[in-house]
PDB file of C-alpha atoms in Angstrom:
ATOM      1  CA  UNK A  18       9.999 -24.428  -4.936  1.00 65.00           C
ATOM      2  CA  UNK A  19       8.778 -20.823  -4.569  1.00 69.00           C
ATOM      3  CA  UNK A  20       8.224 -19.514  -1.095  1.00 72.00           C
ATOM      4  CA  UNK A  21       4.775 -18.018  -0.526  1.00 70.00           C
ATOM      5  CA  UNK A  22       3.151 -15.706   1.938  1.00 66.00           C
ATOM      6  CA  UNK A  23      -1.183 -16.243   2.675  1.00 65.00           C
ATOM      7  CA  UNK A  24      -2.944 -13.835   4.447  1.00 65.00           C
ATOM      8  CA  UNK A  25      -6.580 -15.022   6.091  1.00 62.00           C
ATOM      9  CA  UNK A  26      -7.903 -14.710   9.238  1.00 60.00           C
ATOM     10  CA  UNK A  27      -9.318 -17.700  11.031  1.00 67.00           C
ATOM     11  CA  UNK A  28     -11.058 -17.445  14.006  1.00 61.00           C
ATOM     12  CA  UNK A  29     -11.761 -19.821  16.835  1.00 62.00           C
ATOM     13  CA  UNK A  30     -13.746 -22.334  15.670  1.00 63.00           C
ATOM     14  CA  UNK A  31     -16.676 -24.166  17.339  1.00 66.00           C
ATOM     15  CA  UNK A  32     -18.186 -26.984  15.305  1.00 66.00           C
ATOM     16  CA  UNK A  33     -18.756 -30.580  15.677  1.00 75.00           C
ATOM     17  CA  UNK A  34     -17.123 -31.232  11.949  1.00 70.00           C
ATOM     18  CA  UNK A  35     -13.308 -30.974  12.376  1.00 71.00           C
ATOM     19  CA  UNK A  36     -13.985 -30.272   8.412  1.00 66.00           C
ATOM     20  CA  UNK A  37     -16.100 -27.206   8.486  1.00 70.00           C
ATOM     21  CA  UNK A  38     -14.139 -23.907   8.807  1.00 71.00           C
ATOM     22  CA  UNK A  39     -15.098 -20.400   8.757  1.00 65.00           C
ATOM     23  CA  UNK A  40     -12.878 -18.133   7.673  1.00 62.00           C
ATOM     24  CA  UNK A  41     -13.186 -14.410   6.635  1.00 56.00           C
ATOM     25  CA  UNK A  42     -14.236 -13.121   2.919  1.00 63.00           C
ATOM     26  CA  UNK A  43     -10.656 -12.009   2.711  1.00 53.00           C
ATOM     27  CA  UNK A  44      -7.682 -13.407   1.487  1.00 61.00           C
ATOM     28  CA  UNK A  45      -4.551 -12.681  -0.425  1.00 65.00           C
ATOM     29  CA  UNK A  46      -1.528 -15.171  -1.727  1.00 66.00           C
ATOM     30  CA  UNK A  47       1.875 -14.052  -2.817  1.00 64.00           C
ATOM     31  CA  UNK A  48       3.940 -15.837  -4.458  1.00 63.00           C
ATOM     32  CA  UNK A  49       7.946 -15.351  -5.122  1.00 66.00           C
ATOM     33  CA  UNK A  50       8.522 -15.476  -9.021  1.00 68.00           C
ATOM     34  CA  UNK A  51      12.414 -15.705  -8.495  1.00 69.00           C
ATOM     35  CA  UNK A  52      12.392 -19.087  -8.075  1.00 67.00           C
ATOM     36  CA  UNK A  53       9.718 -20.314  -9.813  1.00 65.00           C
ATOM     37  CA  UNK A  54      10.624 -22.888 -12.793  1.00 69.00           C
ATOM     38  CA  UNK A  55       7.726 -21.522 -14.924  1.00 69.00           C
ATOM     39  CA  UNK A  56       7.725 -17.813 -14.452  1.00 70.00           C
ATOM     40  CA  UNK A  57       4.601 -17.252 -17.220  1.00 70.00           C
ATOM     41  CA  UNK A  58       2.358 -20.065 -15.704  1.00 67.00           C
ATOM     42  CA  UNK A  59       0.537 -18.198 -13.442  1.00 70.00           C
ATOM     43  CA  UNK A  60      -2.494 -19.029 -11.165  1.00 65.00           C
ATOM     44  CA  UNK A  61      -5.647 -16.282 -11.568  1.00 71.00           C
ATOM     45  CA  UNK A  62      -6.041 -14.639  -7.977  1.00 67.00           C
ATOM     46  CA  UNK A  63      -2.409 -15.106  -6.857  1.00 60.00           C
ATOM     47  CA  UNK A  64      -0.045 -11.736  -6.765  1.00 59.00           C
ATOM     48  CA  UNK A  65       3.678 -12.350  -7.877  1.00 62.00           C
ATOM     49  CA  UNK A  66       6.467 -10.831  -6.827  1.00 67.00           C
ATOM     50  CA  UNK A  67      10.404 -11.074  -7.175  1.00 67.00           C
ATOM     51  CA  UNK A  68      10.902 -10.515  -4.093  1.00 71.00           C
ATOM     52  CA  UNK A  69       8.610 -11.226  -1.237  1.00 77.00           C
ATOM     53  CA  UNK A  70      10.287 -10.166   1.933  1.00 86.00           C
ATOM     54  CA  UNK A  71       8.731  -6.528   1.626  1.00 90.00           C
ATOM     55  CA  UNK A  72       5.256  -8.670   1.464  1.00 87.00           C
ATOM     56  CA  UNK A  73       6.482 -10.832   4.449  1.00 87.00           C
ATOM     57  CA  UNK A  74       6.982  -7.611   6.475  1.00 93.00           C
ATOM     58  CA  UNK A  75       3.988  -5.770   5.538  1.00 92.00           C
ATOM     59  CA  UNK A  76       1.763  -8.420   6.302  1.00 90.00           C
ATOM     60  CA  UNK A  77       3.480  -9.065   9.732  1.00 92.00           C
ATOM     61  CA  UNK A  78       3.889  -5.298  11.158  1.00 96.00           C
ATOM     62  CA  UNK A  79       0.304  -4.571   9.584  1.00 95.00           C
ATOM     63  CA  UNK A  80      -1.749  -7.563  10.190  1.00 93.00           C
ATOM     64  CA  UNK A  81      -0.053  -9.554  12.977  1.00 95.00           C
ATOM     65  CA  UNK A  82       0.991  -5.940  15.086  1.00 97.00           C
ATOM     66  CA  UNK A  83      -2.616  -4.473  14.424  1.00 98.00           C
ATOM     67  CA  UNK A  84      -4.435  -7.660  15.613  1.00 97.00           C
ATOM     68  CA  UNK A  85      -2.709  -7.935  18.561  1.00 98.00           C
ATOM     69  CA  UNK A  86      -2.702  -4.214  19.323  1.00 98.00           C
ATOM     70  CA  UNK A  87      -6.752  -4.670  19.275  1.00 98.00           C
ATOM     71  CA  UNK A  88      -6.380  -7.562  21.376  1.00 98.00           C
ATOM     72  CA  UNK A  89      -4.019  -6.121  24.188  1.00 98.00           C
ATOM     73  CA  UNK A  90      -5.794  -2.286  24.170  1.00 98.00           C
ATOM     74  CA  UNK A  91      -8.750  -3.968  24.198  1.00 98.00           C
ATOM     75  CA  UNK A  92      -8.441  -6.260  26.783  1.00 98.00           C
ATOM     76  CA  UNK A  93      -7.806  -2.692  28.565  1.00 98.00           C
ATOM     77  CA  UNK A  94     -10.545  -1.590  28.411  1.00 98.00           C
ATOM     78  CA  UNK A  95     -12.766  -4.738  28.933  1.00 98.00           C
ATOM     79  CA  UNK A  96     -13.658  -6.123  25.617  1.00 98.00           C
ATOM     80  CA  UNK A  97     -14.270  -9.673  24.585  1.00 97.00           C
ATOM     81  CA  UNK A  98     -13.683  -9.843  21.481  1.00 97.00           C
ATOM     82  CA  UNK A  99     -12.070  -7.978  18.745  1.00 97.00           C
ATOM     83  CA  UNK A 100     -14.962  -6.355  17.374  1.00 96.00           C
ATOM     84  CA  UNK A 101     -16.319  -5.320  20.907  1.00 98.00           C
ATOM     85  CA  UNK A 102     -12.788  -3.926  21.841  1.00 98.00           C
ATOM     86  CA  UNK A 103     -12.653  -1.804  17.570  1.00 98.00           C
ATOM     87  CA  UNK A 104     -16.057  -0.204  18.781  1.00 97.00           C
ATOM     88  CA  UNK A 105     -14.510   1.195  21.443  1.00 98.00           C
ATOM     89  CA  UNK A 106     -13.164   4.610  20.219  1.00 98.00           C
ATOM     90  CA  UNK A 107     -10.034   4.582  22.572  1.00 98.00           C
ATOM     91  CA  UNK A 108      -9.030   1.343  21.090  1.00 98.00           C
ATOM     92  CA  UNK A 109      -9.820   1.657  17.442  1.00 98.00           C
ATOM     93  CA  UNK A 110      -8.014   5.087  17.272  1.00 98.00           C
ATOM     94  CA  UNK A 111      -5.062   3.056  19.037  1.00 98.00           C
ATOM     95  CA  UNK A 112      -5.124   0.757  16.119  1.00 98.00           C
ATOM     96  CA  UNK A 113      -4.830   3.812  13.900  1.00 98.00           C
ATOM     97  CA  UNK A 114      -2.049   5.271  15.130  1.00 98.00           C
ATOM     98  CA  UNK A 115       0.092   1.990  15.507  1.00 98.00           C
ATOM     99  CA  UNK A 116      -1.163   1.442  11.646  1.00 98.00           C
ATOM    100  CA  UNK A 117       0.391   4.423  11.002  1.00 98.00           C
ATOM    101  CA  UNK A 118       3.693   4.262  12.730  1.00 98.00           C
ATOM    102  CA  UNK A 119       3.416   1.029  10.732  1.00 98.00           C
ATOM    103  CA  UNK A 120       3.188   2.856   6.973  1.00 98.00           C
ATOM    104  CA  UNK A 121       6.292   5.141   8.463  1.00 98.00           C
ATOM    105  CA  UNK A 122       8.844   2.149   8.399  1.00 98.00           C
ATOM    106  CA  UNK A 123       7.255   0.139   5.644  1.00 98.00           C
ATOM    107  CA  UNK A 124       7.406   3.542   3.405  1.00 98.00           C
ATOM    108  CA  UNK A 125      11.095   3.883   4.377  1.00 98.00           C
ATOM    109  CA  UNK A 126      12.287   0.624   4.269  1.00 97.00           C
ATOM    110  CA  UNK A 127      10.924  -0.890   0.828  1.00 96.00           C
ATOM    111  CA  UNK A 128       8.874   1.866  -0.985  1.00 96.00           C
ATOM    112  CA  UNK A 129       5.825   1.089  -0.498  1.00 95.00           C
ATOM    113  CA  UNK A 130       3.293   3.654  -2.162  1.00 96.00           C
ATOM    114  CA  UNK A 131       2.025   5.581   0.739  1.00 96.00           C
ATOM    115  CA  UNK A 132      -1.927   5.630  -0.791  1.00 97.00           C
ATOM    116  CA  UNK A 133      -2.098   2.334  -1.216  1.00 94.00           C
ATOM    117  CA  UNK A 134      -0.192   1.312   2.063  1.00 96.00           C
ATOM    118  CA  UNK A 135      -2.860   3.687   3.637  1.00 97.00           C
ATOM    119  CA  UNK A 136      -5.393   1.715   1.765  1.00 95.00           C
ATOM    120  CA  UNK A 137      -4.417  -1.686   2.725  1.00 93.00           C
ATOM    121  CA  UNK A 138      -4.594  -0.727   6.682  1.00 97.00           C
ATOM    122  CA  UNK A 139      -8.113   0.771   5.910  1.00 96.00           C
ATOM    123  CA  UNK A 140      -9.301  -2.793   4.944  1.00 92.00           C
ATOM    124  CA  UNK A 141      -7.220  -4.283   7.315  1.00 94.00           C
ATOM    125  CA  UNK A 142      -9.531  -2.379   9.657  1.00 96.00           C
ATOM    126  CA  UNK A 143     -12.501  -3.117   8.337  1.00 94.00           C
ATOM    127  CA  UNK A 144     -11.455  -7.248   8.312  1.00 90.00           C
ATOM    128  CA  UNK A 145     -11.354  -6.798  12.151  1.00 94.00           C
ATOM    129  CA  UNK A 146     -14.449  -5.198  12.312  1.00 95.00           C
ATOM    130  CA  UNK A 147     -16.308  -8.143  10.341  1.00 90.00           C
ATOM    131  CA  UNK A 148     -19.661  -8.844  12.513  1.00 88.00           C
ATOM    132  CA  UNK A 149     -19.472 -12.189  11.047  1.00 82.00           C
ATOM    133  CA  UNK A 150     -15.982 -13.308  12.552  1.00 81.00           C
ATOM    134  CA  UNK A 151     -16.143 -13.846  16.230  1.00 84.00           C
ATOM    135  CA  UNK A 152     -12.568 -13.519  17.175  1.00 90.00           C
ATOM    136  CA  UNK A 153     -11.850 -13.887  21.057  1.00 95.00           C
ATOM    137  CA  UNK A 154      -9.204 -11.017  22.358  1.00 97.00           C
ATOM    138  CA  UNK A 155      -8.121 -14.066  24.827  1.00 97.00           C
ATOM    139  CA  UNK A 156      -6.941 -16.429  21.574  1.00 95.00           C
ATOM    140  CA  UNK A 157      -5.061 -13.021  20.122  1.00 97.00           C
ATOM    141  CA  UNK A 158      -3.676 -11.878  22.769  1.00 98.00           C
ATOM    142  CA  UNK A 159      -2.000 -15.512  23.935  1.00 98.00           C
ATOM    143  CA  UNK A 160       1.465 -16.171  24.558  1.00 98.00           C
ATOM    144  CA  UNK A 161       2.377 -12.462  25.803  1.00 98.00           C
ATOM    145  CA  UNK A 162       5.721 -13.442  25.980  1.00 98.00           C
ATOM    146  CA  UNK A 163       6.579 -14.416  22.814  1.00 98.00           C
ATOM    147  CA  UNK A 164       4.759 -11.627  21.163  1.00 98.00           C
ATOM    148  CA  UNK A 165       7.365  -9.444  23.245  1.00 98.00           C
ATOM    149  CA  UNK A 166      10.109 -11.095  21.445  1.00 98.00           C
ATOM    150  CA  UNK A 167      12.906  -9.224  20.095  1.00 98.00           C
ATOM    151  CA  UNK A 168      12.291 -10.041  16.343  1.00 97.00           C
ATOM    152  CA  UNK A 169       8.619  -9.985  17.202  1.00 97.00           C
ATOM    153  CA  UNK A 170       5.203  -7.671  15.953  1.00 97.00           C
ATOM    154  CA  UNK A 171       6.153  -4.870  18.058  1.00 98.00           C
ATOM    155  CA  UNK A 172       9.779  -4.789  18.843  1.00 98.00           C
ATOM    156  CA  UNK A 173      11.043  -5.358  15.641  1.00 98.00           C
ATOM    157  CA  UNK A 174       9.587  -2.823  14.031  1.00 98.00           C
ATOM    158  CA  UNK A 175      10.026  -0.527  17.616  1.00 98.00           C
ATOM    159  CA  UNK A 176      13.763  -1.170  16.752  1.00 98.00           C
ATOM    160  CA  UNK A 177      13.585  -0.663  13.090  1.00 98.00           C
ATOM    161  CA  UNK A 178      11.580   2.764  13.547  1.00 98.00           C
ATOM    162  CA  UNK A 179      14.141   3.959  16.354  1.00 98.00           C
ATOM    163  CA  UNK A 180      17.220   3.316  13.556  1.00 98.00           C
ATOM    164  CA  UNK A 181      15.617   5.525  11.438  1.00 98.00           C
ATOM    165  CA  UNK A 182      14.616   8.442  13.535  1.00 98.00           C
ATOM    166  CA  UNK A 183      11.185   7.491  13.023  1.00 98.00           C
ATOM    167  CA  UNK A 184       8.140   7.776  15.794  1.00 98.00           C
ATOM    168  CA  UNK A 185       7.127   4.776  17.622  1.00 98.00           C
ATOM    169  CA  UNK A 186       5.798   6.000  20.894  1.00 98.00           C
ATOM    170  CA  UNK A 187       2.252   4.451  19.896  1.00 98.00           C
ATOM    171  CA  UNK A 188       3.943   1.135  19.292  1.00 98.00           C
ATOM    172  CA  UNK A 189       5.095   1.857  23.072  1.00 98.00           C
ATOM    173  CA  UNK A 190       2.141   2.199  24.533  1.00 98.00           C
ATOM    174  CA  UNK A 191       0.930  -0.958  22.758  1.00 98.00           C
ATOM    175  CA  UNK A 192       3.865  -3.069  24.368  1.00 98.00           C
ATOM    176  CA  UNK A 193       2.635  -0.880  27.666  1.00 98.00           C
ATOM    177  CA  UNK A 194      -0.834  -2.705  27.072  1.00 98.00           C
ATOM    178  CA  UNK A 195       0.955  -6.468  26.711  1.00 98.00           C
ATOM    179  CA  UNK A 196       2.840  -5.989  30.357  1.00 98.00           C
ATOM    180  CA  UNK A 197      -0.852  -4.836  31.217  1.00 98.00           C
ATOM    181  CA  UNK A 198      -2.338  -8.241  29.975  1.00 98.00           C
ATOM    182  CA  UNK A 199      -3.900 -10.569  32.280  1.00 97.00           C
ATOM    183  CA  UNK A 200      -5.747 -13.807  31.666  1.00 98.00           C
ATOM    184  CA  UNK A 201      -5.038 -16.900  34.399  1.00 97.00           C
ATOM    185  CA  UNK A 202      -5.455 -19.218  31.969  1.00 98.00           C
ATOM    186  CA  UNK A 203      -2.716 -17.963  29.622  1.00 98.00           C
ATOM    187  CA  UNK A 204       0.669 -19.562  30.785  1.00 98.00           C
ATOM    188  CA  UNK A 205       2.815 -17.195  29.681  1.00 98.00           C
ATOM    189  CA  UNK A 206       0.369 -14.226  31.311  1.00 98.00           C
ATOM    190  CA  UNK A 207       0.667 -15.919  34.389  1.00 98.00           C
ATOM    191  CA  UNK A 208       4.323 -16.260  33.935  1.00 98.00           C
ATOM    192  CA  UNK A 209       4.728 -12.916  32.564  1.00 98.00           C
ATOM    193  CA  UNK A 210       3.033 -10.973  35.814  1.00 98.00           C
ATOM    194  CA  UNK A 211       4.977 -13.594  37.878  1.00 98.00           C
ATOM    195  CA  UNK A 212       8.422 -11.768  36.588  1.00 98.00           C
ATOM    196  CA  UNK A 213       6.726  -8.594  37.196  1.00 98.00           C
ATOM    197  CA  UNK A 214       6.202  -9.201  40.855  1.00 97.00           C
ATOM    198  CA  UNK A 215       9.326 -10.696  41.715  1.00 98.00           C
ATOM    199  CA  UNK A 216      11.947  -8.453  39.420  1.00 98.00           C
ATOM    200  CA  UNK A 217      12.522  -4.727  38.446  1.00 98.00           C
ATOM    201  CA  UNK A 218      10.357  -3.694  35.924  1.00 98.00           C
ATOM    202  CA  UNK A 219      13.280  -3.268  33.656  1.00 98.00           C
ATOM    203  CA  UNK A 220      15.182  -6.167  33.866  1.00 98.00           C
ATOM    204  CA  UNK A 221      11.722  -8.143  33.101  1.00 98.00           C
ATOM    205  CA  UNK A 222      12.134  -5.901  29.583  1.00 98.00           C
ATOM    206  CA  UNK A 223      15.450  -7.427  28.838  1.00 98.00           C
ATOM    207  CA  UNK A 224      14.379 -10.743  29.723  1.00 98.00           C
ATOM    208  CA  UNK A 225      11.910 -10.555  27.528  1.00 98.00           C
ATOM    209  CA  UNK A 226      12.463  -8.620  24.329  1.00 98.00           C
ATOM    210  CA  UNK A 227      16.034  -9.060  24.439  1.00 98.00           C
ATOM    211  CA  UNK A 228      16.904  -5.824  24.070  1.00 98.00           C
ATOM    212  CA  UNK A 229      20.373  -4.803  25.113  1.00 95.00           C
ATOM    213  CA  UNK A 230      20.067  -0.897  23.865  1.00 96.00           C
ATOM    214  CA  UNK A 231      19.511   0.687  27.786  1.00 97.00           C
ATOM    215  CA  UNK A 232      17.808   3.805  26.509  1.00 97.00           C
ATOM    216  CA  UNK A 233      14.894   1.686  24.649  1.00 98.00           C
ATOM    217  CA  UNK A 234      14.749  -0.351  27.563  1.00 98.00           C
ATOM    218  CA  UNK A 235      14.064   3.183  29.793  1.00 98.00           C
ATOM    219  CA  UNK A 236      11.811   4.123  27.065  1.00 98.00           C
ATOM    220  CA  UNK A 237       9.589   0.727  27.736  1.00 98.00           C
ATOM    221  CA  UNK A 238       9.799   1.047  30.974  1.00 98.00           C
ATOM    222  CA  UNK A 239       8.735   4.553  31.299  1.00 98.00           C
ATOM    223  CA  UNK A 240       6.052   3.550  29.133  1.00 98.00           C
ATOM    224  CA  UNK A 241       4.834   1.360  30.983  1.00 98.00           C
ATOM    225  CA  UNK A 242       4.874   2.619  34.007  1.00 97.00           C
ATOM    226  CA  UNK A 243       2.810   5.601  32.787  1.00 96.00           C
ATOM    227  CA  UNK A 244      -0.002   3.419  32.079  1.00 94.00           C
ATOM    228  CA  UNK A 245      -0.269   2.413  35.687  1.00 82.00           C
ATOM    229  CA  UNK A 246      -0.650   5.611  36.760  1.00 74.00           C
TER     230      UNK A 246
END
C-alpha cells in the first residue's frame, strides 16, 4: 500500500447535517510511487512522487507552522479568526518571514526549487486569507503544548535551521507568541501558564520542547522574555 500525504483545510464546522462539510477550494494529494504495485495506473489530479518525505515536510513546516503562526501572532494582537488576525499587517508580515525561514531549510535540506517553494507559500497565504473559510484562531491555536513539542511545527524545524547555520529568530518569536497564548478554555493553555507561574521560565522550555541543547533553550527564553517587555 502506498503512503499518501492530503493537504485541505477544514474549518470548524457548524451545521445540523453531520454530512455537509465545507472545506476550502484547495487541495493537493501525493502519492508515493515506490511502493505502488501499478506504477503507470495513475489517478488524474493526484501528484506522484518516489519519495514523499520532502512532501511530508514541506507541507508540515509550511502549512501546519504558518497556520499556527497566524493563530498564535494573532491571538496577540486580538484577532478572532485567521483572516481578521492576516489583515493585520504586524501579523501577516510575521507569517512572511516564518514562510521564509521556512523556504531556507526546505531549500537546503531536499532541493526544493526556490521559485516555486516561494510560490507555494504565496498561495498558502492566500488559502488563509479565503473570506469564505471562517477559521477560529482558538481551534488553531489549541493544544499549545503539544505544538511546542520537540519534533513539532516550530521546534523541529528551529533545530533543523540551527544545524545548518541557518536563521530562525522569526520562528523564535513565533514560539515567543505560543508561551504568550491564553484561552481558559484550552487545557493545555491553562496548564501551560500554570508551569509558567510556578517554574523558571526556562525549565518550563525543557519541559516542554524537550530540548536538552542549553544555548537554544537561552535563546527561547530570551525570546520570550523580550516579548513581555
Amino acid at each position: 500500500m502506498p503512503n499518501a500525504a492530503v493537504d485541505r483545510i477544514v474549518p470548524a464546522q457548524s451545521h445540523e447535517d453531520p454530512l455537509f462539510v465545507v472545506v476550502e477550494p484547495f487541495n493537493e494529494w501525493v502519492v508515493e510511487t515506490s511502493r505502488m504495485k501499478n506504477p503507470h495506473l495513475k489517478l488524474e489530479g493526484v501528484h506522484y512522487e518516489e519519495d514523499l518525505e520532502p512532501f511530508i515536510e514541506r507541507k508540515l513546516f509550511s502549512v501546519n507552522s504558518g497556520h499556527a503562526t497566524s493563530a498564535y501572532t494573532g491571538a496577540y494582537y486580538g484577532a478572532k479568526t485567521i483572516l481578521e488576525a492576516l489583515q493585520n499587517a504586524d501579523v501577516k508580515a510575521q507569517l512572511e518571514v516564518v514562510l521564509a525561514e521556512i523556504r531556507s531549510l526546505l531549500i537546503a535540506k531536499w532541493g526544493f526549487n526556490e521559485s516555486d517553494l516561494k510560490a507555494y507559500h504565496e498561495v498558502i497565504i492566500r488559502r488563509f486569507e479565503n473570506p469564505y473559510i471562517v477559521d477560529d484562531v482558538v481551534r488553531v491555536a489549541r493544544t499549545p503544548i503539544r505544538k511546542l513539542g520537540f519534533d513539532e511545527r516550530f521546534i523541529r524545524p528551529i533545530r533543523e535551521l540551527r544545524d545548518r547555520g541557518l536563521s530562525y529568530s522569526n520562528l523564535l518569536k513565533t514560539v515567543a507568541y505560543v508561551f504568550a497564548y491564553q484561552d481558559s478554555n484550552d487545557e493545555q493553555s491553562v496548564q501551560l501558564q500554570k508551569l509558567l507561574a510556578e517554574k523558571s521560565l526556562s525549565d518550563v522550555v525543557v519541559e516542554v520542547t524537550g530540548l536538552e541543547e542549553q544555548g537554544l533553550v537561552a535563546e527561547i527564553v530570551t525570546s520570550v522574555e523580550g516579548l513581555q517587555k
